[in-house]
Amino acid sequence: MRTTTGTGPDPASVREAPSGRGHLIAVANLKGGTGKSTLAINVACALAERGRRVIVVDNDPQGTATAWAARASLPAACVHRPLQSFAQAEPWINAVQSLRTEYDLVIVDLPASVAPALGAALLMATVILIPTSPSEIDLEATRRVLRHVCRAREERRKQPPAVLVVPNRVVPMERGIADFVQRLARLGEQVAPPLRQSVGFDLAFEQGQWIGSFRPNSAAHNEILTLAELVEHRLAALPPSPWPAGSGLRRGSAENGDGAAEPTAAPPRRGGILRRLFGSSRRGVDAS
């Protein structure tokens, strides 16, 4: 699956770090069935069609995004790279960081659990997309993942990640969609325009296409394009985030002649940092 060039805005409109590091976008929620993989694949393809080099890192052991990409040729690449233990965090992070030197955008599709990859992605992400449905169960899972976002922001005070809460799979509701959007607004994060329930996404999966090639100019396609534009707008205002510098330094660090901190001893391994920030007494269980 190769990345193709579309007719979007000038790629320079998305800020790049001097090192050439690409942005990381995390797609996360702590409940299954919120449409994370569908969102990751379709936003990735929309951004690729706008001229970006995009790859989806499918971290979900179920491999839904990988299965989607394997059915045909998409404008964005996809690789299946699950991470299920803190012991494997270091090579996983190194692999993702390497992809960020090859692609403009790395989109990580995360499973519905507090796995090590969730913490790693939150610590590296420029933008975090949190899809949620009108269900109160989904909203509670969204509140939980936002508590983990707060931990990442505490660690990344100089470059905190932006968050977009995405109303997803929205159907006509008795009290109307405005009530749902107002409930999401009370979470304290920016709420993206809603993505309505569409059978087109399921049919596109069957054909190995994204919604833009399967049903171009449809309502579902236009809603994905609107979200992709909003994501680009947020990326343009923020530099790609490195691994948080403070997480790799020990106490007692000295400063070099440029005023930059240097570790006085070897920095702690990143798996240990993730365990400290996001670990729980039972693997994969939200301890919040």
PDB file of C-alpha atoms in Angstrom, residues 98 127 262:
ATOM      1  CA  SER A  98      11.535   5.465  13.084  1.00  0.00           C
ATOM      2  CA  VAL A 127      -3.387  15.227  18.464  1.00  0.00           C
ATOM      3  CA  GLU A 262      22.016  16.615  30.228  1.00  0.00           C
TER       4      GLU A 262
END
